[in-house]
Short mmCIF file of C-alpha atoms and ligand atoms in Angstrom, two decimals:
data_model
loop_
_atom_site.label_atom_id
_atom_site.label_comp_id
_atom_site.label_asym_id
_atom_site.label_seq_id
_atom_site.Cartn_x
_atom_site.Cartn_y
_atom_site.Cartn_z
CA MET A 25 116.21 90.45 119.45
CA PRO A 26 114.57 90.63 116.02
CA LYS A 27 116.37 88.85 113.23
CA LEU A 28 116.95 91.45 110.55
CA ASN A 29 116.88 91.08 106.81
CA GLU A 30 120.61 90.65 106.39
CA ASN A 31 120.31 90.88 102.64
CA TYR A 32 120.48 94.63 103.26
CA LEU A 33 124.15 94.10 104.11
CA ASN A 34 124.68 93.17 100.47
CA LEU A 35 123.43 96.53 99.18
CA LYS A 36 125.64 99.50 98.39
CA GLU A 37 125.54 101.92 101.31
CA SER A 38 123.16 104.33 99.61
CA TYR A 39 120.79 104.38 96.68
CA LEU A 40 122.40 105.97 93.60
CA PHE A 41 120.50 109.26 93.65
CA ALA A 42 120.86 109.59 97.42
CA GLU A 43 124.65 109.33 97.03
CA ILE A 44 124.58 111.99 94.30
CA ASN A 45 122.51 114.31 96.51
CA HIS A 46 124.93 113.76 99.35
CA ARG A 47 127.95 114.76 97.22
CA VAL A 48 126.17 117.77 95.70
CA LYS A 49 125.03 118.99 99.13
CA ALA A 50 128.58 118.75 100.50
CA TYR A 51 129.94 120.68 97.51
CA SER A 52 127.24 123.34 97.69
CA GLU A 53 127.79 123.89 101.44
CA ALA A 54 131.52 124.32 100.82
CA HIS A 55 130.95 126.64 97.82
CA PRO A 56 127.69 128.53 98.42
CA GLU A 57 128.64 131.15 95.79
CA LYS A 58 128.72 128.63 92.90
CA LYS A 59 125.68 128.05 90.70
CA ILE A 60 125.17 124.32 90.34
CA ILE A 61 123.30 122.97 87.31
CA ARG A 62 121.54 119.68 88.03
CA LEU A 63 121.21 117.31 85.10
CA GLY A 64 121.50 114.22 87.27
CA ILE A 65 118.22 112.65 88.39
CA GLY A 66 115.56 112.69 85.67
CA ASP A 67 113.26 115.14 87.40
CA VAL A 68 111.01 117.30 85.24
CA THR A 69 111.10 121.10 85.46
CA LEU A 70 108.12 122.27 83.38
CA PRO A 71 104.74 122.78 85.07
CA ILE A 72 101.90 120.29 84.54
CA GLY A 73 99.65 121.21 81.57
CA SER A 74 96.41 123.16 82.14
CA LYS A 75 94.07 120.27 81.18
CA MET A 76 95.49 118.17 83.97
CA ILE A 77 95.56 121.06 86.45
CA GLU A 78 91.90 121.94 85.71
CA GLN A 79 90.89 118.38 86.53
CA MET A 80 92.96 118.33 89.69
CA HIS A 81 91.19 121.54 90.76
CA GLU A 82 87.86 119.81 90.12
CA GLY A 83 89.09 116.98 92.31
CA VAL A 84 89.94 119.40 95.11
CA ASP A 85 86.52 121.05 94.83
CA ALA A 86 84.85 117.64 95.03
CA MET A 87 86.46 117.18 98.44
CA ALA A 88 84.80 120.39 99.70
CA SER A 89 81.22 119.21 99.48
CA SER A 90 79.49 116.27 101.17
CA GLU A 91 77.71 115.35 97.89
CA THR A 92 80.94 114.83 95.98
CA PHE A 93 83.44 114.06 98.75
CA LYS A 94 85.60 110.96 98.20
CA GLY A 95 87.11 108.82 100.93
CA TYR A 96 88.95 105.58 100.20
CA GLY A 97 88.85 104.81 96.50
CA PRO A 98 89.31 101.48 94.77
CA GLU A 99 92.85 100.23 95.47
CA GLN A 100 93.27 99.42 91.76
CA GLY A 101 92.34 102.94 90.66
CA TYR A 102 89.05 104.60 89.69
CA ASP A 103 87.29 103.19 86.63
CA PHE A 104 87.47 106.57 84.89
CA LEU A 105 91.29 106.38 84.95
CA ARG A 106 91.58 102.68 84.16
CA ASN A 107 89.29 103.23 81.16
CA ALA A 108 91.24 106.31 80.04
CA ILE A 109 94.41 104.17 80.03
CA VAL A 110 92.65 101.43 78.02
CA ASP A 111 91.57 104.09 75.47
CA TYR A 112 95.10 105.47 75.27
CA TYR A 113 96.46 101.99 74.51
CA ALA A 114 93.73 101.45 71.92
CA ARG A 115 94.80 104.66 70.17
CA ASN A 116 98.27 103.08 69.99
CA ASN A 117 96.70 99.89 68.57
CA VAL A 118 97.18 97.83 71.71
CA SER A 119 94.22 96.11 73.28
CA ILE A 120 94.08 95.71 77.06
CA GLU A 121 91.18 95.46 79.52
CA ALA A 122 90.41 97.83 82.38
CA ASP A 123 90.72 95.11 85.05
CA GLU A 124 94.26 94.42 83.83
CA VAL A 125 95.28 98.00 84.74
CA PHE A 126 96.39 98.75 88.31
CA VAL A 127 96.92 102.42 89.13
CA SER A 128 99.69 103.18 91.59
CA ASP A 129 101.98 105.90 92.90
CA GLY A 130 104.62 105.15 90.25
CA ALA A 131 106.69 102.64 88.35
CA LYS A 132 109.50 102.78 90.91
CA SER A 133 107.26 101.36 93.65
CA ASP A 134 105.62 98.81 91.38
CA THR A 135 108.83 97.46 89.85
CA GLY A 136 110.09 97.04 93.42
CA ASN A 137 106.87 95.65 94.89
CA ILE A 138 106.25 93.13 92.12
CA THR A 139 109.02 91.00 93.65
CA ASP A 140 106.43 90.06 96.36
CA LEU A 141 104.78 87.73 93.85
CA PHE A 142 107.81 85.57 93.18
CA ALA A 143 109.56 82.86 95.18
CA GLN A 144 113.12 83.38 96.28
CA ASP A 145 114.78 80.73 94.13
CA ASN A 146 114.00 82.24 90.73
CA VAL A 147 116.77 83.03 88.29
CA ILE A 148 116.57 86.80 87.77
CA MET A 149 118.05 88.22 84.57
CA ILE A 150 118.89 91.92 84.53
CA PRO A 151 120.71 93.91 81.85
CA ASP A 152 123.79 95.86 82.94
CA PRO A 153 123.63 98.89 82.97
CA VAL A 154 120.06 99.41 84.14
CA TYR A 155 117.73 101.38 86.45
CA PRO A 156 119.11 100.40 89.88
CA VAL A 157 115.72 99.65 91.47
CA TYR A 158 115.53 96.25 89.76
CA VAL A 159 118.86 95.16 91.17
CA ASP A 160 118.49 96.63 94.66
CA THR A 161 115.00 95.25 95.27
CA ASN A 162 116.11 91.75 94.30
CA ILE A 163 119.17 92.01 96.51
CA MET A 164 116.86 93.06 99.38
CA ASN A 165 115.00 89.80 98.79
CA GLY A 166 118.18 87.74 98.67
CA ARG A 167 117.75 86.62 95.07
CA ASN A 168 120.47 85.54 92.71
CA ILE A 169 120.85 87.78 89.73
CA THR A 170 122.42 86.92 86.42
CA TYR A 171 123.43 89.95 84.37
CA ILE A 172 123.38 90.39 80.63
CA ASP A 173 125.80 92.83 79.10
CA ALA A 174 124.54 95.95 77.37
CA ASN A 175 127.42 97.71 75.69
CA ALA A 176 128.44 99.79 72.70
CA GLU A 177 128.94 96.59 70.65
CA ASN A 178 125.26 95.62 70.96
CA ASN A 179 124.08 99.25 70.91
CA PHE A 180 123.07 98.77 74.55
CA LEU A 181 120.31 96.39 73.43
CA PRO A 182 121.25 92.93 74.70
CA MET A 183 119.42 90.02 73.11
CA PRO A 184 118.50 86.67 74.68
CA ASP A 185 121.10 83.96 74.94
CA HIS A 186 119.09 80.81 74.25
CA SER A 187 121.67 78.63 75.99
CA LYS A 188 120.91 80.36 79.32
CA HIS A 189 117.75 79.92 81.38
CA ALA A 190 116.01 82.68 83.34
CA ASP A 191 112.68 82.81 85.18
CA ILE A 192 112.24 86.55 85.49
CA ILE A 193 113.69 89.04 83.02
CA TYR A 194 113.75 92.82 83.38
CA ILE A 195 113.62 94.97 80.25
CA CYS A 196 113.47 98.75 80.12
CA SER A 197 112.76 100.31 76.73
CA PRO A 198 113.40 103.13 75.93
CA ASN A 199 116.18 102.37 78.29
CA ASN A 200 117.17 104.16 81.45
CA PRO A 201 120.08 105.03 81.47
CA THR A 202 121.32 104.42 77.89
CA GLY A 203 118.37 105.76 75.87
CA ALA A 204 118.43 102.69 73.59
CA ALA A 205 115.03 101.40 72.41
CA TYR A 206 114.11 97.93 71.12
CA ASN A 207 112.29 97.47 67.80
CA TYR A 208 109.44 95.00 67.17
CA GLU A 209 111.67 92.16 65.96
CA GLN A 210 113.97 92.45 68.96
CA LEU A 211 111.11 92.49 71.45
CA LYS A 212 109.54 89.53 69.65
CA GLU A 213 112.77 87.62 70.31
CA TRP A 214 112.49 88.43 74.01
CA VAL A 215 108.84 87.37 74.09
CA ASP A 216 109.70 84.09 72.31
CA TYR A 217 112.55 83.51 74.75
CA ALA A 218 110.24 84.11 77.73
CA LEU A 219 107.61 81.72 76.33
CA GLU A 220 110.27 79.09 75.59
CA ASN A 221 111.61 79.34 79.16
CA ASP A 222 108.21 79.64 80.88
CA ALA A 223 109.56 82.95 82.14
CA ILE A 224 108.13 86.38 82.86
CA LEU A 225 109.23 89.66 81.29
CA LEU A 226 108.99 92.64 83.61
CA TYR A 227 108.79 95.41 81.04
CA ASP A 228 109.36 99.01 82.14
CA SER A 229 107.98 101.43 79.56
CA ALA A 230 108.19 104.59 81.68
CA TYR A 231 109.71 106.51 78.76
CA GLU A 232 107.41 105.31 75.96
CA CYS A 233 106.16 108.86 75.35
CA PHE A 234 109.65 109.89 74.27
CA ILE A 235 109.64 107.53 71.29
CA THR A 236 109.83 109.64 68.15
CA ASP A 237 110.57 106.82 65.71
CA GLU A 238 107.06 105.68 64.73
CA SER A 239 108.36 102.25 63.76
CA LEU A 240 109.21 101.39 67.41
CA PRO A 241 106.77 99.66 69.77
CA ARG A 242 105.45 101.64 72.78
CA SER A 243 104.23 98.65 74.73
CA ILE A 244 105.31 95.05 75.14
CA PHE A 245 101.68 94.14 74.41
CA ALA A 246 102.17 95.29 70.84
CA ILE A 247 104.09 92.01 70.47
CA GLU A 248 102.21 88.79 69.77
CA GLY A 249 102.30 86.37 72.68
CA ALA A 250 103.30 88.99 75.27
CA LYS A 251 100.09 88.69 77.27
CA LYS A 252 101.13 85.18 78.21
CA CYS A 253 104.54 86.22 79.52
CA ALA A 254 104.78 89.94 80.38
CA ILE A 255 103.85 92.58 82.92
CA GLU A 256 104.19 96.22 81.89
CA PHE A 257 105.01 99.15 84.18
CA CYS A 258 104.45 102.72 83.16
CA SER A 259 104.45 106.13 84.76
CA LEU A 260 103.09 109.62 84.39
CA SER A 261 106.22 111.09 85.98
CA LYS A 262 107.99 111.95 82.76
CA THR A 263 104.96 111.78 80.45
CA ALA A 264 102.84 114.35 82.26
CA GLY A 265 105.23 115.91 84.78
CA PHE A 266 103.91 113.92 87.77
CA THR A 267 107.25 113.30 89.54
CA GLY A 268 105.90 115.30 92.49
CA THR A 269 102.21 114.37 92.34
CA ARG A 270 102.93 110.63 91.81
CA CYS A 271 100.94 108.37 89.53
CA GLY A 272 101.81 105.32 87.48
CA TYR A 273 100.22 102.04 86.49
CA THR A 274 100.98 98.38 85.96
CA ILE A 275 99.31 96.11 83.44
CA VAL A 276 99.00 92.50 84.51
CA PRO A 277 97.24 90.48 81.79
CA LYS A 278 94.60 87.98 82.90
CA ALA A 279 96.18 85.44 80.54
CA LEU A 280 99.29 85.40 82.73
CA LYS A 281 98.94 82.13 84.63
CA PHE A 282 101.40 79.59 86.00
CA VAL A 283 100.99 76.29 87.81
CA SER A 284 102.10 76.06 91.46
CA SER A 285 104.33 73.28 92.82
CA LYS A 286 101.11 71.59 94.01
CA GLY A 287 99.55 71.79 90.56
CA ILE A 288 97.23 74.74 91.31
CA GLU A 289 96.83 77.33 88.57
CA MET A 290 97.85 80.79 89.83
CA SER A 291 96.89 84.04 88.12
CA LEU A 292 99.40 86.89 88.39
CA ASN A 293 96.52 89.35 87.88
CA ALA A 294 94.65 87.91 90.88
CA MET A 295 97.85 87.81 92.97
CA TRP A 296 98.74 91.44 92.21
CA ASN A 297 95.17 92.43 93.01
CA ARG A 298 95.47 90.57 96.34
CA ARG A 299 98.82 92.21 97.06
CA GLN A 300 97.64 95.72 96.23
CA THR A 301 94.34 95.48 98.11
CA THR A 302 96.28 94.30 101.16
CA LYS A 303 99.23 96.68 101.11
CA PHE A 304 98.05 99.75 99.20
CA ASN A 305 95.11 102.14 99.55
CA GLY A 306 95.21 103.70 96.13
CA VAL A 307 96.29 107.00 94.61
CA SER A 308 94.44 110.15 95.66
CA TYR A 309 91.26 111.00 93.76
CA ILE A 310 92.68 114.45 92.95
CA VAL A 311 95.78 113.01 91.30
CA GLN A 312 93.77 110.39 89.41
CA LYS A 313 91.55 113.17 88.00
CA GLY A 314 94.66 114.86 86.63
CA ALA A 315 96.06 111.56 85.36
CA ALA A 316 92.88 110.72 83.45
CA ALA A 317 93.10 114.11 81.72
CA ALA A 318 96.66 113.27 80.63
CA PHE A 319 95.32 110.25 78.71
CA SER A 320 92.70 112.31 76.85
CA VAL A 321 93.58 113.43 73.33
CA GLU A 322 93.87 117.11 74.39
CA GLY A 323 95.76 116.31 77.60
CA MET A 324 98.24 114.08 75.78
CA ALA A 325 98.80 116.83 73.20
CA GLN A 326 99.77 119.15 76.06
CA CYS A 327 102.07 116.50 77.52
CA HIS A 328 103.74 116.27 74.12
CA GLU A 329 104.41 120.02 74.08
CA ASN A 330 106.50 119.56 77.23
CA ILE A 331 108.12 116.41 75.87
CA LYS A 332 109.09 118.34 72.72
CA TYR A 333 110.81 120.95 74.86
CA TYR A 334 112.83 118.24 76.62
CA GLN A 335 113.65 116.66 73.27
CA GLU A 336 115.06 119.99 72.12
CA ASN A 337 117.18 120.04 75.28
CA ALA A 338 118.37 116.52 74.41
CA LYS A 339 119.44 117.78 71.00
CA ILE A 340 121.37 120.67 72.56
CA ILE A 341 123.23 118.18 74.77
CA ALA A 342 123.83 115.73 71.91
CA ASP A 343 125.07 118.48 69.56
CA GLY A 344 127.39 119.79 72.26
CA LEU A 345 128.91 116.33 72.73
CA ALA A 346 129.15 115.70 68.97
CA LYS A 347 130.97 119.01 68.53
CA LYS A 348 133.64 117.74 70.92
CA GLY A 349 133.81 114.38 69.15
CA ILE A 350 132.39 112.57 72.17
CA ARG A 351 130.57 109.33 71.39
CA TYR A 352 127.04 109.35 72.78
CA PHE A 353 123.91 107.17 72.74
CA GLY A 354 120.22 107.97 73.28
CA GLY A 355 118.65 111.41 73.27
CA VAL A 356 116.34 110.64 70.33
CA ASN A 357 113.72 108.21 71.64
CA SER A 358 114.63 109.01 75.20
CA PRO A 359 115.23 111.97 77.54
CA TYR A 360 118.66 110.60 78.50
CA ILE A 361 122.01 111.04 76.80
CA TRP A 362 124.62 108.43 77.63
CA PHE A 363 128.21 109.14 76.70
CA GLU A 364 131.77 108.04 77.23
CA CYS A 365 133.56 109.86 80.05
CA LEU A 366 136.25 112.16 78.77
CA ASN A 367 139.92 111.24 79.07
CA SER A 368 138.88 107.63 79.89
CA MET A 369 138.00 108.70 83.42
CA ASP A 370 135.99 106.42 85.70
CA SER A 371 132.45 107.68 85.99
CA TRP A 372 132.53 108.72 89.67
CA ASP A 373 135.84 110.57 89.06
CA PHE A 374 134.22 112.25 86.07
CA PHE A 375 131.21 113.15 88.24
CA ASP A 376 133.47 114.80 90.83
CA TYR A 377 135.53 116.51 88.14
CA LEU A 378 132.46 118.03 86.46
CA LEU A 379 130.96 119.08 89.79
CA ASN A 380 134.19 120.69 91.01
CA ASN A 381 135.22 122.37 87.78
CA ALA A 382 131.97 123.12 85.92
CA GLN A 383 129.37 122.80 88.69
CA VAL A 384 127.39 120.49 86.41
CA VAL A 385 125.75 117.44 88.00
CA GLY A 386 125.16 114.31 85.94
CA THR A 387 124.80 110.66 86.83
CA PRO A 388 127.85 108.37 86.86
CA GLY A 389 127.35 105.31 84.70
CA ALA A 390 128.79 103.02 87.38
CA GLY A 391 125.65 103.70 89.42
CA PHE A 392 123.72 101.68 86.81
CA GLY A 393 126.10 98.72 86.70
CA LYS A 394 129.68 97.69 85.94
CA ASN A 395 129.24 98.31 82.21
CA GLY A 396 128.58 101.95 83.01
CA GLN A 397 132.01 102.37 84.62
CA LYS A 398 133.31 104.59 81.81
CA TYR A 399 129.99 106.27 80.94
CA PHE A 400 128.02 109.25 82.13
CA ARG A 401 124.34 110.20 81.84
CA LEU A 402 122.88 113.67 81.36
CA THR A 403 119.16 114.32 81.48
CA SER A 404 117.24 116.63 79.19
CA PHE A 405 114.73 117.51 81.92
CA GLY A 406 116.50 120.72 82.94
CA ASN A 407 115.31 124.14 81.82
CA ARG A 408 116.59 125.52 78.51
CA GLU A 409 118.86 128.18 79.96
CA ASN A 410 120.57 125.73 82.32
CA THR A 411 120.97 123.10 79.61
CA ILE A 412 122.68 125.59 77.29
CA GLU A 413 124.83 126.88 80.15
CA ALA A 414 125.83 123.35 81.20
CA MET A 415 126.96 122.49 77.67
CA HIS A 416 128.84 125.75 77.42
CA ARG A 417 130.69 124.97 80.66
CA ILE A 418 131.54 121.45 79.44
CA ASP A 419 132.74 122.92 76.14
CA GLN A 420 135.06 125.33 77.99
CA LEU A 421 136.38 122.63 80.31
CA PHE A 422 137.64 120.13 77.73
C1 LIG B 30 116.28 108.58 86.92
O1 LIG B 30 116.84 109.67 86.94
O2 LIG B 30 116.86 107.53 86.61
C2 LIG B 30 114.83 108.52 87.28
O3 LIG B 30 114.30 109.78 87.37
C3 LIG B 30 114.65 107.87 88.56
C4 LIG B 30 113.25 107.44 88.76
O4 LIG B 30 112.41 107.55 87.88
O5 LIG B 30 113.00 106.92 89.86
#
């Protein structure tokens, strides 16, 4: 009999968004006549911009002729895309090198897979609430997690506690689910803490394109010293509407080196390269063509037209909550609005109440951690009509 990974017994029965789908499906089967508005999972609704689509078409055409046909590509991504990402960072005043960029099918996979590089007995520090992938993937590996509280008192931006040690620290900014975003000084404190502790920051910047406040950093590598202590994950899902086509990237600086228990210097860049070349065969050429277009000046301008639309949705949601006197966070540098459940309800009760009485689906804060127990998240990725309708229904209900 195989011995199974019994760490799976320590996980909640289903992944957060699978549980939401399950409840919504049950409701919709029982009430087929009701129109459900889904503002739960952050899935985009606008089509991909024409610059990206043109390039994807070119990619498809390339597959139709033996002169241009592409089989296996480089596991790390084609040079044209890695270079386009380097240029994009340079335009944001951050310098990285092409062989530090690893193209992948998304930040979800990479933030989960990166755990392969670390031994089991690390101290893992994770903010609560947070994107559940960080927690679940470490539980799958049987690691001990220490949580740091993000709450209304610290504006959902926890800062390092210098009396506590950690080896691996997860940070998501702009944050999923709270929408809070760190400034330069705050991130510098995290970088200093990581350097002081010989620790690594796993920095998820999947929502950097939603930053409207120009004074906020878009990359951890905008902070001095970060190349010695951080890995950055990013995604085209929300930036360019690639939730269905799948493309993201991870930046592993070559300066990121640690000494093994036997005194051998180990490079995280070389290890990730080894891991990816062994377990991953790269993103399709067609998708990478579209992704490279997203990083061009014209392509990014098109991405920002869509982002602007979602930001207007965020404002509609925020204004609707403000009108009812409901305290909310986020929605400005982020596509998510995080607010206190009405009537002090627990978040799953609030989820069921909204689904049953307004047919609006959101995400219960408890799914992101214990500090989300009394909070709820709405996404601005719906279409305009549904967003307005959802806020109207909420307005009528309370
Ligand atoms: C979310 O709704 O939190 C995200 O869309 C999930 C994801 O990016 O995997």
